[in-house]
């Protein structure tokens, strides 16, 4: 990837996430799309009214008048709530609704699975979106639910749901016993299943993440043991089995357990499996991190299929790895420069999915450019059009979406994906700019869920060939300690202070209260004999 993308441009992701929330959760949206939210009063699993969000604009399967109003996806709703909470929006009390309580209907107790699933019931499962037959769709909602529950703690019924999820995942890992060679897992019957979908061994990474979160939340050693068992099953693979979203969560678990439990898991191998991608004919071949320039646009850092038509990136998949990767560097700072460089490329390129941030000639449906006031992005970005549109021959890249392929009659507008845009609050919480173009300030605490976070921690990466000075805005009188360089960059900072970021290197800066005493303990640094700062 380039140290500094030539076509670099950074959006105000926090502001964008807030506008997305206001647009999507507007029950009286007067825009061209009309409301994208509706009430689902069927009361599946929990005796309460819940809500649905359109997966894509104009999807004919959805809304209050289709399929009983029950076809909506937790991966959409949960990501939207998590993202909103991360940028400071209280979704437990917004316009008279406790949305965090309302999504508990996705906890599928009626079918005996007792986990969060992508739909509220199997009756709508075959309409699309994965339910009980595509493993990542069944695991990721539980990771999202745990993350959301850390952002919004103490919601009635939430702890009970988290406990039951943890118990199910513990039972599942016990049954699997290191063998994750399945397309899906039946959490009711507690047995693996195989179908036309490639085996998803990286589901072990998702299991490990949820169980680690449960351990951090509840302190039950069984959850820790099975998190370790799952990550060892993941590491036991002979090659990358990257598929959609779960392997990056496993990277975080490996790093965290290395730092806190004295493990020696090969985090580097797992990172390579994500970035280099799955190249096995028996897996989701080509799934990885894209590197390159399509037309005049740098697209390095985006996630999707490296091979499909020369490359097919997805916004949701490009955002989601920021969640585990940026917080992971706290536990293995040796990856700070690599992750800083990736985030610079990725966060810049993510803008290209939005119709207002890519040229009209590079869009499949430029006539709908203003449909959502630039609040909803295209689902994907392809190196080349795969629909065969005459005007797009030789054009690269193309902002595009699969919505019209999902079901006959779906409109062109279904290329605009609420589902893909819903997690942008993750970028909003992590990514901030500095007074030097291209040097970002990445919040490493924002998505380090259920962890002790006593001090602000920020990752700065300098893409330039010479040292640069950025202004650090202190929260109070503090000392700034760089874990990567293992040195103070400033002491007794009272207000703003210029700090130096070395050429093509990263700093991982802990903002410590002024006068904090540091001591060494093994491979770590301890602050005031209480809080551990990790380094290797």
Short mmCIF file of C-alpha atoms in Angstrom, two decimals:
data_model
loop_
_atom_site.label_atom_id
_atom_site.label_comp_id
_atom_site.label_asym_id
_atom_site.label_seq_id
_atom_site.Cartn_x
_atom_site.Cartn_y
_atom_site.Cartn_z
CA UNK A 1 0.00 0.00 0.00
CA UNK A 2 1.21 3.56 -0.54
CA UNK A 3 2.56 5.33 2.53
CA UNK A 4 0.34 8.23 1.52
CA UNK A 5 -2.46 7.62 -1.02
CA UNK A 6 -2.26 10.05 -3.95
CA UNK A 7 -6.03 10.51 -3.99
CA UNK A 8 -6.17 10.98 -0.19
CA UNK A 9 -9.23 12.69 1.22
CA UNK A 10 -10.59 12.24 4.73
CA UNK A 11 -14.25 12.67 5.58
CA UNK A 12 -15.53 13.87 8.93
CA UNK A 13 -16.60 10.36 9.88
CA UNK A 14 -18.03 11.36 13.23
CA UNK A 15 -20.22 14.00 11.64
CA UNK A 16 -21.21 11.59 8.90
CA UNK A 17 -22.23 8.95 11.44
CA UNK A 18 -24.44 11.46 13.26
CA UNK A 19 -26.13 12.50 10.02
CA UNK A 20 -26.69 8.85 9.10
CA UNK A 21 -28.39 8.21 12.42
CA UNK A 22 -30.63 11.26 12.07
CA UNK A 23 -31.60 10.22 8.55
CA UNK A 24 -32.26 6.52 9.12
CA UNK A 25 -34.02 6.82 12.49
CA UNK A 26 -36.38 9.53 11.25
CA UNK A 27 -39.87 8.03 11.48
CA UNK A 28 -41.21 10.91 9.38
CA UNK A 29 -38.42 11.19 6.81
CA UNK A 30 -39.59 13.68 4.19
CA UNK A 31 -36.80 12.83 1.75
CA UNK A 32 -37.19 11.03 -1.54
CA UNK A 33 -36.83 7.61 0.10
CA UNK A 34 -39.48 8.16 2.75
CA UNK A 35 -38.97 6.57 6.18
CA UNK A 36 -36.40 3.77 6.29
CA UNK A 37 -37.62 2.54 9.68
CA UNK A 38 -40.87 0.86 10.66
CA UNK A 39 -42.45 -0.90 13.64
CA UNK A 40 -42.58 -4.69 13.87
CA UNK A 41 -45.28 -5.59 16.39
CA UNK A 42 -45.36 -9.38 15.87
CA UNK A 43 -43.47 -9.73 19.17
CA UNK A 44 -41.21 -12.66 18.33
CA UNK A 45 -39.05 -14.00 21.16
CA UNK A 46 -39.73 -11.02 23.43
CA UNK A 47 -43.17 -9.59 24.18
CA UNK A 48 -42.45 -6.11 22.90
CA UNK A 49 -42.59 -4.04 19.76
CA UNK A 50 -39.34 -3.88 17.82
CA UNK A 51 -38.30 -2.01 14.70
CA UNK A 52 -37.06 -2.82 11.23
CA UNK A 53 -34.61 -0.98 9.01
CA UNK A 54 -34.40 -1.40 5.26
CA UNK A 55 -31.35 -3.40 4.24
CA UNK A 56 -31.19 -1.44 0.99
CA UNK A 57 -33.19 1.44 -0.47
CA UNK A 58 -36.46 0.20 -1.96
CA UNK A 59 -35.92 -3.52 -1.23
CA UNK A 60 -39.29 -5.00 -2.21
CA UNK A 61 -39.09 -7.74 0.44
CA UNK A 62 -39.10 -5.26 3.28
CA UNK A 63 -41.11 -2.60 5.03
CA UNK A 64 -44.30 -2.73 7.11
CA UNK A 65 -46.44 -4.02 4.22
CA UNK A 66 -44.29 -6.99 3.19
CA UNK A 67 -43.73 -10.33 4.90
CA UNK A 68 -45.65 -9.19 7.94
CA UNK A 69 -43.12 -6.44 8.52
CA UNK A 70 -40.75 -9.07 9.93
CA UNK A 71 -38.02 -9.13 7.32
CA UNK A 72 -35.22 -6.99 8.71
CA UNK A 73 -31.68 -7.83 9.76
CA UNK A 74 -29.89 -7.61 13.09
CA UNK A 75 -26.54 -7.02 11.37
CA UNK A 76 -28.05 -3.77 10.14
CA UNK A 77 -29.85 -2.65 13.30
CA UNK A 78 -27.11 -3.67 15.74
CA UNK A 79 -24.36 -1.98 13.71
CA UNK A 80 -26.46 1.18 13.49
CA UNK A 81 -26.98 1.26 17.26
CA UNK A 82 -23.36 0.47 18.01
CA UNK A 83 -22.12 3.14 15.61
CA UNK A 84 -24.49 5.74 17.01
CA UNK A 85 -23.47 4.98 20.58
CA UNK A 86 -19.80 5.22 19.71
CA UNK A 87 -20.26 8.80 18.48
CA UNK A 88 -22.24 9.80 21.57
CA UNK A 89 -25.88 9.29 20.61
CA UNK A 90 -28.02 7.78 23.36
CA UNK A 91 -30.08 5.10 21.63
CA UNK A 92 -31.67 4.04 24.92
CA UNK A 93 -33.66 7.27 24.97
CA UNK A 94 -34.16 8.79 21.54
CA UNK A 95 -37.48 10.22 20.42
CA UNK A 96 -39.20 8.19 23.13
CA UNK A 97 -37.68 4.85 22.07
CA UNK A 98 -35.21 2.54 23.78
CA UNK A 99 -33.81 1.04 20.60
CA UNK A 100 -31.23 -0.99 22.53
CA UNK A 101 -34.01 -2.78 24.40
CA UNK A 102 -36.02 -3.20 21.19
CA UNK A 103 -33.31 -5.20 19.38
CA UNK A 104 -33.57 -7.95 22.01
CA UNK A 105 -36.23 -9.52 19.76
CA UNK A 106 -33.33 -10.85 17.68
CA UNK A 107 -32.44 -13.15 20.59
CA UNK A 108 -33.94 -16.31 19.12
CA UNK A 109 -35.42 -18.10 22.13
CA UNK A 110 -38.53 -19.34 20.32
CA UNK A 111 -36.44 -21.71 18.15
CA UNK A 112 -34.29 -22.87 21.06
CA UNK A 113 -31.00 -21.52 19.69
CA UNK A 114 -30.72 -18.83 22.40
CA UNK A 115 -28.33 -16.60 20.49
CA UNK A 116 -28.74 -13.35 18.59
CA UNK A 117 -29.57 -14.21 14.97
CA UNK A 118 -29.87 -12.14 11.82
CA UNK A 119 -33.67 -12.35 11.77
CA UNK A 120 -36.25 -12.72 14.51
CA UNK A 121 -37.58 -16.05 13.21
CA UNK A 122 -36.95 -18.80 10.65
CA UNK A 123 -40.10 -18.01 8.68
CA UNK A 124 -38.41 -15.06 6.98
CA UNK A 125 -34.97 -16.67 6.89
CA UNK A 126 -35.16 -17.91 3.33
CA UNK A 127 -35.86 -14.41 2.05
CA UNK A 128 -32.13 -13.69 2.25
CA UNK A 129 -29.41 -12.46 4.51
CA UNK A 130 -28.39 -15.72 6.15
CA UNK A 131 -30.07 -17.43 9.07
CA UNK A 132 -29.07 -20.75 10.53
CA UNK A 133 -27.26 -21.97 7.43
CA UNK A 134 -24.39 -19.50 6.93
CA UNK A 135 -22.16 -19.44 10.00
CA UNK A 136 -20.81 -15.90 9.98
CA UNK A 137 -24.36 -14.52 9.89
CA UNK A 138 -25.08 -16.37 13.14
CA UNK A 139 -21.86 -15.46 14.97
CA UNK A 140 -21.28 -11.80 14.06
CA UNK A 141 -24.62 -10.55 15.50
CA UNK A 142 -23.53 -11.85 18.90
CA UNK A 143 -20.21 -10.01 18.73
CA UNK A 144 -22.12 -6.87 17.76
CA UNK A 145 -24.59 -7.39 20.61
CA UNK A 146 -21.79 -7.67 23.15
CA UNK A 147 -20.09 -4.56 21.76
CA UNK A 148 -23.34 -2.61 21.79
CA UNK A 149 -24.04 -3.74 25.35
CA UNK A 150 -20.72 -2.34 26.51
CA UNK A 151 -21.54 1.02 24.92
CA UNK A 152 -25.05 0.89 26.43
CA UNK A 153 -24.74 -0.94 29.76
CA UNK A 154 -27.47 -1.78 32.27
CA UNK A 155 -30.32 -2.18 29.78
CA UNK A 156 -33.03 -4.42 31.21
CA UNK A 157 -32.61 -8.03 30.06
CA UNK A 158 -29.23 -7.46 28.41
CA UNK A 159 -27.06 -9.28 30.95
CA UNK A 160 -29.32 -12.33 30.83
CA UNK A 161 -29.05 -12.44 27.05
CA UNK A 162 -25.26 -12.08 27.16
CA UNK A 163 -25.06 -14.91 29.69
CA UNK A 164 -27.16 -17.21 27.53
CA UNK A 165 -25.10 -16.40 24.44
CA UNK A 166 -21.92 -17.20 26.35
CA UNK A 167 -23.32 -20.51 27.53
CA UNK A 168 -24.36 -21.48 24.00
CA UNK A 169 -20.98 -20.56 22.57
CA UNK A 170 -19.26 -22.49 25.36
CA UNK A 171 -21.35 -25.55 24.55
CA UNK A 172 -20.70 -25.12 20.84
CA UNK A 173 -16.93 -24.90 21.26
CA UNK A 174 -17.04 -27.96 23.52
CA UNK A 175 -18.87 -29.96 20.86
CA UNK A 176 -16.66 -28.72 18.04
CA UNK A 177 -13.58 -29.61 20.11
CA UNK A 178 -11.13 -27.96 17.74
CA UNK A 179 -12.83 -29.02 14.49
CA UNK A 180 -14.56 -26.06 12.85
CA UNK A 181 -14.86 -27.69 9.40
CA UNK A 182 -18.49 -26.69 8.86
CA UNK A 183 -20.60 -24.29 6.81
CA UNK A 184 -22.78 -23.50 9.82
CA UNK A 185 -23.63 -24.70 13.31
CA UNK A 186 -27.05 -25.58 14.71
CA UNK A 187 -27.02 -24.02 18.18
CA UNK A 188 -30.29 -25.74 19.07
CA UNK A 189 -29.20 -29.30 18.27
CA UNK A 190 -25.55 -28.43 19.01
CA UNK A 191 -24.13 -29.94 15.86
CA UNK A 192 -22.26 -28.67 12.82
CA UNK A 193 -23.74 -28.68 9.32
CA UNK A 194 -22.36 -28.67 5.81
CA UNK A 195 -23.95 -27.31 2.66
CA UNK A 196 -22.97 -25.53 -0.55
CA UNK A 197 -21.36 -22.69 1.43
CA UNK A 198 -17.59 -23.11 1.95
CA UNK A 199 -16.51 -24.27 5.37
CA UNK A 200 -16.08 -21.31 7.70
CA UNK A 201 -13.30 -22.26 10.05
CA UNK A 202 -12.76 -18.61 10.91
CA UNK A 203 -16.02 -18.78 12.85
CA UNK A 204 -13.61 -19.88 15.58
CA UNK A 205 -12.35 -16.28 15.66
CA UNK A 206 -15.88 -15.06 16.26
CA UNK A 207 -16.48 -17.63 18.98
CA UNK A 208 -13.20 -16.65 20.62
CA UNK A 209 -14.13 -12.95 20.56
CA UNK A 210 -17.60 -13.39 22.04
CA UNK A 211 -16.30 -15.72 24.75
CA UNK A 212 -13.45 -13.37 25.61
CA UNK A 213 -15.97 -10.53 25.87
CA UNK A 214 -18.09 -12.72 28.15
CA UNK A 215 -15.05 -13.48 30.30
CA UNK A 216 -14.20 -9.79 30.60
CA UNK A 217 -17.84 -9.04 31.45
CA UNK A 218 -18.60 -11.86 33.88
CA UNK A 219 -15.22 -13.21 35.01
CA UNK A 220 -16.19 -16.85 34.42
CA UNK A 221 -12.99 -18.80 33.70
CA UNK A 222 -14.88 -21.27 31.50
CA UNK A 223 -15.44 -18.54 28.97
CA UNK A 224 -11.72 -17.73 28.94
CA UNK A 225 -10.82 -21.40 28.49
CA UNK A 226 -13.15 -21.78 25.53
CA UNK A 227 -12.00 -18.51 24.01
CA UNK A 228 -8.49 -19.97 24.10
CA UNK A 229 -9.75 -23.28 22.69
CA UNK A 230 -11.45 -21.47 19.80
CA UNK A 231 -8.42 -19.32 18.95
CA UNK A 232 -6.24 -22.43 18.98
CA UNK A 233 -8.65 -24.08 16.53
CA UNK A 234 -8.31 -21.02 14.31
CA UNK A 235 -4.53 -21.07 14.50
CA UNK A 236 -4.61 -24.78 13.76
CA UNK A 237 -5.68 -24.12 10.18
CA UNK A 238 -3.05 -24.73 7.52
CA UNK A 239 -4.05 -21.69 5.46
CA UNK A 240 -6.23 -18.61 5.51
CA UNK A 241 -9.94 -19.32 5.83
CA UNK A 242 -10.95 -15.66 5.82
CA UNK A 243 -14.65 -15.22 5.08
CA UNK A 244 -16.47 -11.92 5.54
CA UNK A 245 -15.89 -10.59 9.08
CA UNK A 246 -14.80 -12.99 11.82
CA UNK A 247 -11.07 -13.57 11.33
CA UNK A 248 -10.13 -9.97 12.33
CA UNK A 249 -11.92 -10.51 15.65
CA UNK A 250 -9.69 -13.52 16.19
CA UNK A 251 -6.62 -11.35 15.61
CA UNK A 252 -7.66 -9.14 18.52
CA UNK A 253 -8.24 -12.15 20.77
CA UNK A 254 -4.81 -13.59 20.03
CA UNK A 255 -3.10 -10.27 20.79
CA UNK A 256 -5.12 -9.70 23.96
CA UNK A 257 -4.45 -13.18 25.33
CA UNK A 258 -0.74 -12.90 24.52
CA UNK A 259 -0.56 -9.72 26.58
CA UNK A 260 -2.83 -10.62 29.48
CA UNK A 261 -2.57 -14.39 29.79
CA UNK A 262 1.03 -14.97 28.72
CA UNK A 263 0.09 -16.84 25.56
CA UNK A 264 2.30 -17.09 22.50
CA UNK A 265 -0.28 -17.09 19.72
CA UNK A 266 0.95 -16.20 16.25
CA UNK A 267 -0.86 -12.91 15.72
CA UNK A 268 1.33 -12.12 12.72
CA UNK A 269 0.10 -15.23 10.91
CA UNK A 270 -3.51 -14.30 11.53
CA UNK A 271 -2.92 -10.77 10.24
CA UNK A 272 -1.30 -12.18 7.11
CA UNK A 273 -4.31 -14.43 6.62
CA UNK A 274 -6.57 -11.37 6.64
CA UNK A 275 -4.45 -9.11 4.45
CA UNK A 276 -3.20 -11.71 1.96
CA UNK A 277 -6.60 -13.35 1.87
CA UNK A 278 -7.96 -16.84 1.36
CA UNK A 279 -6.48 -18.48 -1.72
CA UNK A 280 -7.91 -21.96 -1.18
CA UNK A 281 -10.33 -23.41 -3.72
CA UNK A 282 -12.25 -24.98 -0.84
CA UNK A 283 -12.69 -21.65 0.99
CA UNK A 284 -14.08 -18.23 0.13
CA UNK A 285 -11.32 -17.76 -2.41
CA UNK A 286 -10.04 -14.24 -2.84
CA UNK A 287 -11.49 -12.80 0.36
CA UNK A 288 -8.90 -10.37 1.72
CA UNK A 289 -7.63 -6.78 1.74
CA UNK A 290 -7.36 -4.99 -1.60
CA UNK A 291 -4.17 -3.21 -2.64
CA UNK A 292 -3.93 -0.94 -5.66
CA UNK A 293 -5.23 1.98 -7.61
CA UNK A 294 -8.33 1.74 -9.79
CA UNK A 295 -8.42 4.55 -12.30
CA UNK A 296 -7.45 7.71 -10.46
CA UNK A 297 -8.56 6.42 -7.07
CA UNK A 298 -6.41 4.69 -4.45
CA UNK A 299 -8.41 1.74 -3.09
CA UNK A 300 -5.78 0.10 -0.90
CA UNK A 301 -7.04 -1.02 2.48
CA UNK A 302 -10.60 -1.85 1.45
CA UNK A 303 -11.87 -5.32 2.21
CA UNK A 304 -13.68 -7.64 -0.16
CA UNK A 305 -12.75 -10.07 -2.87
CA UNK A 306 -9.32 -9.52 -4.37
CA UNK A 307 -10.04 -11.74 -7.38
CA UNK A 308 -13.69 -11.16 -8.32
CA UNK A 309 -13.64 -9.17 -11.59
CA UNK A 310 -10.26 -7.75 -10.67
CA UNK A 311 -11.50 -6.73 -7.23
CA UNK A 312 -14.80 -6.13 -5.43
CA UNK A 313 -14.73 -4.13 -2.19
CA UNK A 314 -17.57 -3.72 0.30
CA UNK A 315 -18.09 -0.79 2.66
CA UNK A 316 -19.35 -2.80 5.64
CA UNK A 317 -16.45 -5.22 5.39
CA UNK A 318 -13.96 -2.38 5.05
CA UNK A 319 -15.20 -0.64 8.19
CA UNK A 320 -15.56 -3.66 10.48
CA UNK A 321 -11.84 -4.62 10.81
CA UNK A 322 -11.07 -1.19 12.29
CA UNK A 323 -13.03 -2.33 15.36
CA UNK A 324 -10.56 -5.07 16.42
CA UNK A 325 -7.38 -3.93 14.65
CA UNK A 326 -6.99 -0.43 16.09
CA UNK A 327 -7.55 -1.57 19.68
CA UNK A 328 -5.34 -4.63 19.10
CA UNK A 329 -2.19 -2.50 18.84
CA UNK A 330 -2.45 -1.66 22.54
CA UNK A 331 -1.61 -5.30 23.23
CA UNK A 332 0.92 -5.82 20.44
CA UNK A 333 2.41 -2.40 19.60
CA UNK A 334 4.82 -3.95 17.10
CA UNK A 335 1.94 -3.76 14.61
CA UNK A 336 1.25 -0.05 15.21
CA UNK A 337 2.97 1.19 12.06
CA UNK A 338 1.31 -1.44 9.85
CA UNK A 339 -2.15 -0.78 11.25
CA UNK A 340 -1.66 2.99 11.13
CA UNK A 341 -0.69 2.79 7.47
CA UNK A 342 -3.62 0.49 6.65
CA UNK A 343 -6.10 2.76 8.44
CA UNK A 344 -4.84 5.82 6.57
CA UNK A 345 -5.47 4.07 3.26
CA UNK A 346 -8.70 2.40 4.30
CA UNK A 347 -10.38 5.39 5.95
CA UNK A 348 -9.57 7.55 2.92
CA UNK A 349 -10.85 5.00 0.40
CA UNK A 350 -14.08 4.31 2.32
CA UNK A 351 -15.43 7.66 1.12
CA UNK A 352 -15.61 6.31 -2.44
CA UNK A 353 -18.74 4.28 -1.67
CA UNK A 354 -20.73 7.48 -1.12
CA UNK A 355 -22.33 8.98 -4.25
CA UNK A 356 -21.26 12.49 -3.26
CA UNK A 357 -17.61 11.51 -2.95
CA UNK A 358 -16.87 9.78 -6.24
CA UNK A 359 -17.24 11.11 -9.77
CA UNK A 360 -20.60 10.65 -11.49
CA UNK A 361 -18.94 8.71 -14.29
CA UNK A 362 -17.77 6.12 -11.75
CA UNK A 363 -21.28 5.37 -10.45
CA UNK A 364 -23.66 2.73 -11.70
CA UNK A 365 -26.68 4.87 -10.90
CA UNK A 366 -25.60 8.53 -11.08
CA UNK A 367 -29.22 9.57 -11.58
CA UNK A 368 -29.82 8.65 -7.91
CA UNK A 369 -26.78 10.52 -6.62
CA UNK A 370 -28.92 12.86 -4.50
CA UNK A 371 -31.50 10.27 -3.43
CA UNK A 372 -30.38 10.09 0.21
CA UNK A 373 -28.50 13.40 0.55
CA UNK A 374 -25.26 11.40 0.57
CA UNK A 375 -26.25 9.63 3.80
CA UNK A 376 -26.44 6.12 2.32
CA UNK A 377 -23.53 4.57 0.43
CA UNK A 378 -23.35 2.15 -2.44
CA UNK A 379 -22.89 -1.38 -1.16
CA UNK A 380 -19.71 -2.00 -3.11
CA UNK A 381 -16.93 -0.69 -5.27
CA UNK A 382 -15.86 -2.82 -8.22
CA UNK A 383 -12.80 -2.51 -10.36
CA UNK A 384 -15.12 -3.11 -13.32
CA UNK A 385 -18.89 -3.24 -13.80
CA UNK A 386 -20.35 -6.75 -13.81
CA UNK A 387 -23.86 -5.85 -15.01
CA UNK A 388 -22.73 -5.09 -18.56
CA UNK A 389 -23.83 -1.46 -18.67
CA UNK A 390 -22.64 0.05 -21.94
CA UNK A 391 -21.69 3.44 -20.50
CA UNK A 392 -19.40 1.80 -17.93
CA UNK A 393 -17.23 -0.15 -20.33
CA UNK A 394 -13.62 0.67 -19.56
CA UNK A 395 -14.58 2.68 -16.47
CA UNK A 396 -12.77 1.91 -13.21
CA UNK A 397 -13.76 1.84 -10.43
CA UNK A 398 -17.55 1.58 -10.36
CA UNK A 399 -19.65 2.30 -7.25
CA UNK A 400 -22.23 -0.45 -7.38
CA UNK A 401 -24.34 -2.92 -5.38
CA UNK A 402 -25.82 -6.41 -5.52
CA UNK A 403 -29.34 -5.41 -4.44
CA UNK A 404 -30.96 -5.89 -7.88
CA UNK A 405 -29.57 -9.45 -7.94
CA UNK A 406 -31.13 -10.49 -4.63
CA UNK A 407 -34.66 -10.89 -5.93
CA UNK A 408 -36.35 -10.28 -9.27
CA UNK A 409 -37.96 -6.86 -9.33
CA UNK A 410 -35.64 -5.20 -6.84
CA UNK A 411 -35.03 -1.65 -8.07
CA UNK A 412 -31.76 -0.03 -9.02
CA UNK A 413 -31.95 2.00 -5.81
CA UNK A 414 -31.28 -1.19 -3.84
CA UNK A 415 -27.62 -0.67 -4.80
CA UNK A 416 -27.69 1.94 -2.02
CA UNK A 417 -27.12 -0.02 1.15
CA UNK A 418 -28.29 0.98 4.62
CA UNK A 419 -26.81 -2.28 5.87
CA UNK A 420 -23.37 -1.38 4.52
CA UNK A 421 -23.45 2.16 5.86
CA UNK A 422 -24.78 1.38 9.34
CA UNK A 423 -21.39 0.73 11.02
CA UNK A 424 -19.81 4.07 10.01
CA UNK A 425 -19.92 5.16 13.64
CA UNK A 426 -16.97 2.79 14.15
CA UNK A 427 -14.91 5.06 11.90
CA UNK A 428 -16.53 8.07 13.53
CA UNK A 429 -15.31 7.03 16.96
CA UNK A 430 -11.82 5.95 15.93
CA UNK A 431 -10.71 8.35 13.19
CA UNK A 432 -9.78 11.96 13.79
CA UNK A 433 -7.50 14.25 11.82
CA UNK A 434 -4.60 16.40 13.03
CA UNK A 435 -3.16 19.69 11.82
CA UNK A 436 -0.90 17.76 9.43
CA UNK A 437 -2.64 16.43 6.33
CA UNK A 438 -2.53 12.63 6.25
CA UNK A 439 -1.52 12.11 9.88
CA UNK A 440 -4.53 10.68 11.67
CA UNK A 441 -5.25 10.43 15.37
CA UNK A 442 -6.77 6.99 15.96
CA UNK A 443 -8.54 6.28 19.24
CA UNK A 444 -7.37 2.84 20.40
CA UNK A 445 -9.82 2.73 23.31
CA UNK A 446 -13.01 3.42 21.36
CA UNK A 447 -13.70 -0.20 20.38
CA UNK A 448 -11.70 -2.02 23.05
CA UNK A 449 -14.92 -3.27 24.60
CA UNK A 450 -15.16 -4.56 28.19
CA UNK A 451 -11.51 -3.67 28.81
CA UNK A 452 -10.04 -1.51 31.55
CA UNK A 453 -9.28 1.80 29.85
CA UNK A 454 -7.82 4.15 32.48
CA UNK A 455 -5.91 6.40 30.07
CA UNK A 456 -6.55 7.83 26.60
CA UNK A 457 -4.51 5.96 23.98
CA UNK A 458 -3.96 7.21 20.43
CA UNK A 459 -2.16 5.87 17.38
CA UNK A 460 -0.41 8.37 15.10
CA UNK A 461 1.18 7.23 11.83
CA UNK A 462 3.41 9.51 9.75
CA UNK A 463 3.30 8.61 6.03
CA UNK A 464 5.98 11.15 5.07
CA UNK A 465 9.69 10.63 4.49
CA UNK A 466 10.60 13.27 7.07
CA UNK A 467 9.63 13.79 10.70
CA UNK A 468 6.44 15.76 11.27
CA UNK A 469 5.08 17.71 14.22
CA UNK A 470 1.39 17.55 15.10
CA UNK A 471 -0.53 19.39 17.78
CA UNK A 472 -1.68 17.17 20.62
CA UNK A 473 -4.77 18.44 22.45
CA UNK A 474 -4.46 17.32 26.07
CA UNK A 475 -7.48 16.51 28.22
CA UNK A 476 -5.70 17.84 31.32
CA UNK A 477 -2.24 18.14 32.82
CA UNK A 478 -0.47 15.05 31.55
CA UNK A 479 2.61 13.17 30.42
CA UNK A 480 2.63 11.66 26.93
CA UNK A 481 4.33 8.28 26.72
CA UNK A 482 4.99 6.45 23.45
CA UNK A 483 4.87 2.69 23.89
CA UNK A 484 6.37 2.02 20.44
CA UNK A 485 9.47 4.10 21.08
CA UNK A 486 9.32 3.41 24.85
CA UNK A 487 9.93 7.04 25.65
CA UNK A 488 8.20 10.21 26.79
CA UNK A 489 7.36 12.55 23.94
CA UNK A 490 6.24 15.31 26.32
CA UNK A 491 5.87 15.83 30.08
CA UNK A 492 3.81 18.20 32.19
CA UNK A 493 1.61 19.10 29.24
CA UNK A 494 -1.06 21.54 30.35
CA UNK A 495 -2.75 22.50 27.10
CA UNK A 496 -1.76 21.93 23.48
CA UNK A 497 1.71 20.63 22.65
CA UNK A 498 3.53 19.91 19.41
CA UNK A 499 4.79 16.33 19.29
CA UNK A 500 7.07 14.72 16.73
CA UNK A 501 5.99 11.66 14.74
CA UNK A 502 9.01 9.94 13.12
CA UNK A 503 9.13 9.51 9.35
CA UNK A 504 7.11 6.51 8.13
CA UNK A 505 6.67 5.31 11.70
CA UNK A 506 3.93 5.25 14.30
CA UNK A 507 3.64 6.42 17.85
CA UNK A 508 1.23 4.78 20.29
CA UNK A 509 0.72 7.49 22.86
CA UNK A 510 -0.71 7.01 26.33
CA UNK A 511 -1.95 10.21 27.93
CA UNK A 512 -0.97 9.69 31.58
CA UNK A 513 -1.79 12.01 34.46
CA UNK A 514 1.25 14.21 35.05
CA UNK A 515 3.71 12.56 37.40
CA UNK A 516 2.50 9.00 36.79
CA UNK A 517 5.22 6.57 37.82
CA UNK A 518 6.15 3.84 35.37
CA UNK A 519 7.90 0.59 36.23
CA UNK A 520 8.88 -2.48 34.23
CA UNK A 521 7.40 -5.90 34.84
CA UNK A 522 8.49 -8.58 32.40
CA UNK A 523 7.50 -7.50 28.90
CA UNK A 524 5.25 -4.74 30.11
CA UNK A 525 5.21 -1.34 31.73
CA UNK A 526 3.04 -0.71 34.76
CA UNK A 527 1.62 2.70 35.59
CA UNK A 528 1.43 3.61 39.29
CA UNK A 529 1.85 -0.09 40.17
CA UNK A 530 -1.72 -0.65 39.00
CA UNK A 531 -2.40 -0.38 35.27
CA UNK A 532 -0.39 -2.37 32.75
CA UNK A 533 0.78 -0.82 29.50
CA UNK A 534 1.84 -3.56 27.12
CA UNK A 535 4.80 -3.58 24.78
CA UNK A 536 7.05 -6.06 23.03
#
